[in-house]
PDB file of C-alpha atoms in Angstrom:
ATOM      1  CA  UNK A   1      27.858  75.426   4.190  1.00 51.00           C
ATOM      2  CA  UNK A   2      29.430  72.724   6.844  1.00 53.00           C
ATOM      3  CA  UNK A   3      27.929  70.135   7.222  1.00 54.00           C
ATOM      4  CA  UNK A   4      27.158  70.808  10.910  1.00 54.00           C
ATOM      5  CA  UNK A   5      24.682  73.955   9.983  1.00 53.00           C
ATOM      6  CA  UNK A   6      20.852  72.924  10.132  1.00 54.00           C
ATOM      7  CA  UNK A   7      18.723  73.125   7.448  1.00 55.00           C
ATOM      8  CA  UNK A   8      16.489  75.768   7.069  1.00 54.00           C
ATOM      9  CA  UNK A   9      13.584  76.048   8.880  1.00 55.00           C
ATOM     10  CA  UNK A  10      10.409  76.612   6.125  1.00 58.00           C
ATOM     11  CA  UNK A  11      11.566  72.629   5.254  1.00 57.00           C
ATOM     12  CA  UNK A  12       9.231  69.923   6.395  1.00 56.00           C
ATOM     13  CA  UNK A  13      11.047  66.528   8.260  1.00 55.00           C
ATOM     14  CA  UNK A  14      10.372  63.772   5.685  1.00 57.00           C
ATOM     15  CA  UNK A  15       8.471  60.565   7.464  1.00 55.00           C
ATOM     16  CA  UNK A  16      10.189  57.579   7.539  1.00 51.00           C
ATOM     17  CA  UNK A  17       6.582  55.747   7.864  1.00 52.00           C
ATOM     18  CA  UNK A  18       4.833  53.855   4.894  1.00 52.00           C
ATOM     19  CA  UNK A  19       1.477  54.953   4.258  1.00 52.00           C
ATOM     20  CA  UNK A  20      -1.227  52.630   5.930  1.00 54.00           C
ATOM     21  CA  UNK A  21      -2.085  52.207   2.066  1.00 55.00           C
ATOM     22  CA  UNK A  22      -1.246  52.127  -1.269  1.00 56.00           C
ATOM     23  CA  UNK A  23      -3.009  54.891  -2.979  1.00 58.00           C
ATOM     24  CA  UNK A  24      -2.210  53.166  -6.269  1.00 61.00           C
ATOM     25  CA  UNK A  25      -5.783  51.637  -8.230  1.00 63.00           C
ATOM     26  CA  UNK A  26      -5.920  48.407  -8.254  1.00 60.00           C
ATOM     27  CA  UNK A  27      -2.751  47.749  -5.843  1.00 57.00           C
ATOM     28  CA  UNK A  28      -3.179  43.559  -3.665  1.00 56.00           C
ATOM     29  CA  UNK A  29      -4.403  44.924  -0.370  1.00 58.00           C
ATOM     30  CA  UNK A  30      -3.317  42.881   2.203  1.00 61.00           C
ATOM     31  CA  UNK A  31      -6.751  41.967   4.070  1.00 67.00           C
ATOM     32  CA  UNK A  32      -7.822  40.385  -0.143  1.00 78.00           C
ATOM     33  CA  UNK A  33      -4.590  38.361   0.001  1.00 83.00           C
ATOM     34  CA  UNK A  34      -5.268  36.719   2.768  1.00 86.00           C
ATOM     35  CA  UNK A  35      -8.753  36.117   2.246  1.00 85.00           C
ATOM     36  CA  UNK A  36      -7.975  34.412  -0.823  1.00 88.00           C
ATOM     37  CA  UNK A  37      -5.428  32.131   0.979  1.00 88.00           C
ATOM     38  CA  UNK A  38      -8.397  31.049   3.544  1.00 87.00           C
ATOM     39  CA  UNK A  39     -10.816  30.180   0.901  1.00 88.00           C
ATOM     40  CA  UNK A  40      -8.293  28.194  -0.893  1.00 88.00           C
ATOM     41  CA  UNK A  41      -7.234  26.489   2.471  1.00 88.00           C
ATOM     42  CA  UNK A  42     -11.219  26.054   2.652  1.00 88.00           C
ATOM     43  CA  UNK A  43     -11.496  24.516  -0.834  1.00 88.00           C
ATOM     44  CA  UNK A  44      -8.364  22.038  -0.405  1.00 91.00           C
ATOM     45  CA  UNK A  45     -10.471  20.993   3.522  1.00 88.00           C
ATOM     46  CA  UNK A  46     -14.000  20.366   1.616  1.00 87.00           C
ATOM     47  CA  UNK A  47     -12.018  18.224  -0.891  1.00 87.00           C
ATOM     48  CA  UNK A  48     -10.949  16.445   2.031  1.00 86.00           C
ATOM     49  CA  UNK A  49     -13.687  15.886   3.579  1.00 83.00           C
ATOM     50  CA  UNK A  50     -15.731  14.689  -0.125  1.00 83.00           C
ATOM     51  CA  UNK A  51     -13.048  12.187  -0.577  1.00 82.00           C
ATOM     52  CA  UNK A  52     -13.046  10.643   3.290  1.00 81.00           C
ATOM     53  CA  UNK A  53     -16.978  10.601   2.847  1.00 77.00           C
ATOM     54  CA  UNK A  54     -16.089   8.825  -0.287  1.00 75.00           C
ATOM     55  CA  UNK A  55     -13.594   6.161   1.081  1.00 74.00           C
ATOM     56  CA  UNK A  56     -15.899   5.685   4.144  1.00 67.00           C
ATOM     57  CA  UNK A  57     -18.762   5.012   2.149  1.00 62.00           C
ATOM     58  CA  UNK A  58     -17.118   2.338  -0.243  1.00 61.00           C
ATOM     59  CA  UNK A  59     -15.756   0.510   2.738  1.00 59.00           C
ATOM     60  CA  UNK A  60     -18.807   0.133   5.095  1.00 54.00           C
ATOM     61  CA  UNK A  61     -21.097  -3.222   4.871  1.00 48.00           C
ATOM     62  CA  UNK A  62     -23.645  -2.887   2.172  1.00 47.00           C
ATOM     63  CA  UNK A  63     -26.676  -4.730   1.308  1.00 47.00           C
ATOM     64  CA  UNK A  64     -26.231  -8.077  -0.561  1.00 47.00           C
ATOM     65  CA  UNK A  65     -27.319  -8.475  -3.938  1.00 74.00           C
ATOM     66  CA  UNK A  66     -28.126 -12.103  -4.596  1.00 81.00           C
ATOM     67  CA  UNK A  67     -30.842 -12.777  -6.128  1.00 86.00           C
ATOM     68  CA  UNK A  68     -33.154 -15.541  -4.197  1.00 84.00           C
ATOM     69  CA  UNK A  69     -35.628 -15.638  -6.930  1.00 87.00           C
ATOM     70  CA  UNK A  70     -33.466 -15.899 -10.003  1.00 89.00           C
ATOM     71  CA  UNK A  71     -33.494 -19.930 -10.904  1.00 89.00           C
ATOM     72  CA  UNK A  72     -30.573 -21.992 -11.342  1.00 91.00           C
ATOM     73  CA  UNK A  73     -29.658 -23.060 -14.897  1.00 91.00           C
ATOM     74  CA  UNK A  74     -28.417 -25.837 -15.812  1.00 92.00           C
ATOM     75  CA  UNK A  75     -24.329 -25.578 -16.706  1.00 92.00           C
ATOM     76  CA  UNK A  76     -24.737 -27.613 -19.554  1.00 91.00           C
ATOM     77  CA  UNK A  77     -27.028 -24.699 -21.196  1.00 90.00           C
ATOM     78  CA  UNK A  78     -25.415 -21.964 -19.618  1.00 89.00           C
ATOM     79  CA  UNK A  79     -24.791 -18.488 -22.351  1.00 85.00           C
ATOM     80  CA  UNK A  80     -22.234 -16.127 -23.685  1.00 83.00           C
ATOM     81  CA  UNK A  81     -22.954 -13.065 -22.224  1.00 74.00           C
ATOM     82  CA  UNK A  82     -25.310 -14.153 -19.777  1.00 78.00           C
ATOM     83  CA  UNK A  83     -26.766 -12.859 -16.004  1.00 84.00           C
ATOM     84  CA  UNK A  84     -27.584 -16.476 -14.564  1.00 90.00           C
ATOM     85  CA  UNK A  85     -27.143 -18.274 -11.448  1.00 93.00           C
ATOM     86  CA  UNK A  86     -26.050 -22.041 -11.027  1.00 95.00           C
ATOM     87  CA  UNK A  87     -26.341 -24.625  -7.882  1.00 95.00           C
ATOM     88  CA  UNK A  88     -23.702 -27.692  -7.860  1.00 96.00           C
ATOM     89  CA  UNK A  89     -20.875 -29.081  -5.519  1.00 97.00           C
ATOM     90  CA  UNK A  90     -17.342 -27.524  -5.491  1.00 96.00           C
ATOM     91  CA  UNK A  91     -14.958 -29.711  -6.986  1.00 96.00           C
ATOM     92  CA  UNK A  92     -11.285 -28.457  -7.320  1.00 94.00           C
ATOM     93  CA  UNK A  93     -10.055 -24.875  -6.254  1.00 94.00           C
ATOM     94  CA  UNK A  94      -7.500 -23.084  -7.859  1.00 92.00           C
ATOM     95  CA  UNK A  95      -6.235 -19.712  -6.654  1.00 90.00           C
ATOM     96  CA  UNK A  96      -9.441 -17.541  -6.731  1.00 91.00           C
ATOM     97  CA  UNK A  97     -11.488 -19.607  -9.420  1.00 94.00           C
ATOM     98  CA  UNK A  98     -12.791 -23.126  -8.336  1.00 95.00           C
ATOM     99  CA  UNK A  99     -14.829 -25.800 -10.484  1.00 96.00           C
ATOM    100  CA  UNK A 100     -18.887 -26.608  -9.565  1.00 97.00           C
ATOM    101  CA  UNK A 101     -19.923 -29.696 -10.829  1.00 96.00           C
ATOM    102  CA  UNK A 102     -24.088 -29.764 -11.063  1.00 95.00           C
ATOM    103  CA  UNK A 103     -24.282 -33.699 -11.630  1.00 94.00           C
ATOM    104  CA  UNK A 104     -24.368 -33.488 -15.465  1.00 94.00           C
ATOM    105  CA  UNK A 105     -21.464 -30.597 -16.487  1.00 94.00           C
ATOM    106  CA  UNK A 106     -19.482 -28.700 -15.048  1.00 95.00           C
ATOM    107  CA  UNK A 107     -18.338 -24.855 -14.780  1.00 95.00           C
ATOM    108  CA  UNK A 108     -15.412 -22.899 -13.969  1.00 95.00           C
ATOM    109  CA  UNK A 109     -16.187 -19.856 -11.320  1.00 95.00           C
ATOM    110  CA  UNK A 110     -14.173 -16.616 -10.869  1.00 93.00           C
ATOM    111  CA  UNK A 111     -14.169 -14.661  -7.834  1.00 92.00           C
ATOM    112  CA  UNK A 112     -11.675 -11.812  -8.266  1.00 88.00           C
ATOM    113  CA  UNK A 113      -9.742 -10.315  -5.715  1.00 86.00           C
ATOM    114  CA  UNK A 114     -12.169 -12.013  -3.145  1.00 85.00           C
ATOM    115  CA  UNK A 115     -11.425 -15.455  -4.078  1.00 85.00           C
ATOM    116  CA  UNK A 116      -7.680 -14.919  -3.919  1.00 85.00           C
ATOM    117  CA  UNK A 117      -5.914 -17.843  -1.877  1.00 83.00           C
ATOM    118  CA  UNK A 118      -8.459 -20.340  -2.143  1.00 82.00           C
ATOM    119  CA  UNK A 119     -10.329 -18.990   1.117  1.00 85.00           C
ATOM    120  CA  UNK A 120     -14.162 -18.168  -0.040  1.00 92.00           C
ATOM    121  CA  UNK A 121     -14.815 -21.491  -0.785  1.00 94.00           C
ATOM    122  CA  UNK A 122     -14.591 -24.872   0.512  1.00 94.00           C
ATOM    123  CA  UNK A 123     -14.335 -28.487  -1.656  1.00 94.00           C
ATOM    124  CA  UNK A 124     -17.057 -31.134  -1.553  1.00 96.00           C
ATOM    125  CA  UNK A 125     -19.393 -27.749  -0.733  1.00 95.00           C
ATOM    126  CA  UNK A 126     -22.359 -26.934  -1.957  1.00 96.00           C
ATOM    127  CA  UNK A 127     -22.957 -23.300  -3.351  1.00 97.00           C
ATOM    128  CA  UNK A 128     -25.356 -21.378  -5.643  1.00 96.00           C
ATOM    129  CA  UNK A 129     -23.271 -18.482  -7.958  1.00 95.00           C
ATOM    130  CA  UNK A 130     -24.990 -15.684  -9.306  1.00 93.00           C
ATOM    131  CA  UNK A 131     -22.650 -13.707 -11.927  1.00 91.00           C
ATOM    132  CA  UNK A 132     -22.050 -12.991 -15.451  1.00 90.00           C
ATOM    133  CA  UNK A 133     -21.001 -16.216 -17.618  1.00 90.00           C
ATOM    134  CA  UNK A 134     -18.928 -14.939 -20.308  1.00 88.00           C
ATOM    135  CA  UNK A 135     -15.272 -16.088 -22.137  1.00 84.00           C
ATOM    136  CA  UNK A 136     -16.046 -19.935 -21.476  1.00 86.00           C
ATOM    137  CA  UNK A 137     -16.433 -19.354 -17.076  1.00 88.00           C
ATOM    138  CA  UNK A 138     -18.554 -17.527 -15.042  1.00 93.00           C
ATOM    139  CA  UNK A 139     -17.844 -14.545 -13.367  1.00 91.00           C
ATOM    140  CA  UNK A 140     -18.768 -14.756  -9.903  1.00 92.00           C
ATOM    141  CA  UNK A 141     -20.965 -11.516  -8.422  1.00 91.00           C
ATOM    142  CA  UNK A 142     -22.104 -13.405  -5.313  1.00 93.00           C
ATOM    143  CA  UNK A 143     -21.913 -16.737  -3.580  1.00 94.00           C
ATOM    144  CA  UNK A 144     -24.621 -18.333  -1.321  1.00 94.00           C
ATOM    145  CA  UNK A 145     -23.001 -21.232   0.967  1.00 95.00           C
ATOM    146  CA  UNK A 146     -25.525 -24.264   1.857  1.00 92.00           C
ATOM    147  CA  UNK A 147     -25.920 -22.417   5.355  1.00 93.00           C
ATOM    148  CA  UNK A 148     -27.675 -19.545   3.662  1.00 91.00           C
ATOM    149  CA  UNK A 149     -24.423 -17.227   4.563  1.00 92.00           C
ATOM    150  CA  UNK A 150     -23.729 -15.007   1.356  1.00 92.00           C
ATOM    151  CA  UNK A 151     -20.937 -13.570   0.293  1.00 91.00           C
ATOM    152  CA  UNK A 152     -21.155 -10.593  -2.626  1.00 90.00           C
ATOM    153  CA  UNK A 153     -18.739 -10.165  -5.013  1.00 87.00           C
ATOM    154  CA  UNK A 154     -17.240  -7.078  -7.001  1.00 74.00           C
ATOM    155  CA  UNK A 155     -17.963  -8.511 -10.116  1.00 57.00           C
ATOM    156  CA  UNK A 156     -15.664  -7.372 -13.154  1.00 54.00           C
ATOM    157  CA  UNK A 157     -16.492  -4.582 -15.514  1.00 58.00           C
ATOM    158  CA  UNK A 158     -18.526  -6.380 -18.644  1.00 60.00           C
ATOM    159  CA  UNK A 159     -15.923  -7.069 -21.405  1.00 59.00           C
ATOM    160  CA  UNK A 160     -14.855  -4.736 -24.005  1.00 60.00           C
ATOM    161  CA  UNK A 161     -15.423  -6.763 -27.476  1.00 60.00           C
ATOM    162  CA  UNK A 162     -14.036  -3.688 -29.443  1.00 62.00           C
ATOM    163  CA  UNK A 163     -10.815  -3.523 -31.276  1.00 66.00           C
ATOM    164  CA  UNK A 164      -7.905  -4.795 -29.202  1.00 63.00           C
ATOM    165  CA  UNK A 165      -5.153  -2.437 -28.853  1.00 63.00           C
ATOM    166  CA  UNK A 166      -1.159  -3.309 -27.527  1.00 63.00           C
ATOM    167  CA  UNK A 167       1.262  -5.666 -28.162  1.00 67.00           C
ATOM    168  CA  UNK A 168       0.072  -8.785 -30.014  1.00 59.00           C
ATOM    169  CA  UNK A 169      -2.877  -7.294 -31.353  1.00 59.00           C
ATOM    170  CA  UNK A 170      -3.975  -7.807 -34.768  1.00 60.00           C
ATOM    171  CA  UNK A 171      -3.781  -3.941 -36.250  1.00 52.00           C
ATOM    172  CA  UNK A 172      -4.016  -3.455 -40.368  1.00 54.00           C
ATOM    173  CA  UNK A 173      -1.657  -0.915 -41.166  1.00 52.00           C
ATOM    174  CA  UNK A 174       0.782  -1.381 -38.941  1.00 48.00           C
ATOM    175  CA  UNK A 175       4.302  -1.356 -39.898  1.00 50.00           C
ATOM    176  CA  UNK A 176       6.874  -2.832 -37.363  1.00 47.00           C
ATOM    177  CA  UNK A 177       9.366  -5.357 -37.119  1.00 48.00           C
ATOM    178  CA  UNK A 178       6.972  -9.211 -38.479  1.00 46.00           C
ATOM    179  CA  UNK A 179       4.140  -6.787 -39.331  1.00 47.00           C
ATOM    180  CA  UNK A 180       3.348  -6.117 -42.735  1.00 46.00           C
ATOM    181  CA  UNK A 181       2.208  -2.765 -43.837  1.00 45.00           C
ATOM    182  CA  UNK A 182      -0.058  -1.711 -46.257  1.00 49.00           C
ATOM    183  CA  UNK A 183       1.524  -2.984 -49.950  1.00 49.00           C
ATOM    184  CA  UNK A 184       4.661  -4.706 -48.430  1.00 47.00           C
ATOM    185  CA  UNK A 185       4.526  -8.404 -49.620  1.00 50.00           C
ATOM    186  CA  UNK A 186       3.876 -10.714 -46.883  1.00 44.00           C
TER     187      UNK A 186
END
């Protein structure tokens, strides 16, 4: 046979068509593909969204916390550890701390990230501080100005009196260079 002569006619054409779908069980059909790719794109919008409400939330005004009916105490019998508020003049400044001076002691305030450039306060003023007093100063959680204006604070997370870990902390065991280990001679 040539190949000019036709093929005989009892033979079906083959299709050059794919089947509209795969007969195969359990074969990705194309409508499941994509409707995992929308929920997905879904998920990864609602994330979105939870974490906007989130930022939007932390940064809008809240109500201040300061405390009008929590009494002064004296500086000179202030506590480790303690929630207490104190009333005096502002003295010196430095940075985002600043010195109040109640007529018989005096106290060192920190204000955090607030406090930063010597702004939040001014000298020879008169302020009641609200705040943790802890490590020898008092952490500042919110400031009330002689014209009643207030200004809250984030105060710092309470202090972590555990074991300290890093460089220069005292670790038995350790072995390193001016460390001694366990049975070295010291």
């Amino acid at each position: 046979m040539s190949d000019h002569e036709t093929q005989p006619s009892n033979t079906t054409p083959i299709q050059s068509a794919a089947p509209a779908s795969d007969p195969r069980p359990g074969a990705p059909r194309k409508g499941g593909r994509n409707a995992i790719l929308g929920l997905g794109a879904l998920g990864i919008l609602a994330l979105g969204f939870a974490g906007g409400a989130a930022a939007w939330s932390a940064t809008r005004p809240h109500d201040v916390s300061f405390d009008a009916s929590m009494k002064s105490t004296p500086i000179a019998e202030l506590k480790e550890a303690s929630s207490i508020g104190i009333t005096g003049q502002v003295e010196q400044i430095y940075g985002n701390k600043f010195v109040v001076n109640d007529g018989a002691s005096r106290a060192l305030v920190e204000t955090g990230r607030a406090g930063e450039g010597g702004k939040l306060v001014n000298a020879g003023e008169t302020v009641t501080v609200q705040g943790r007093f802890d490590d020898g100063f008092l952490h500042a959680a919110a400031i009330r100005h002689a014209d009643e204006r207030v200004d809250e604070l984030t105060p710092p997370p309470p202090p972590h009196h555990g074991p300290r870990h890093g460089p220069g902390a005292e670790r038995p065991g350790a072995e390193g260079p001016g460390v001694d280990g366990p049975g070295e001679p010291g």
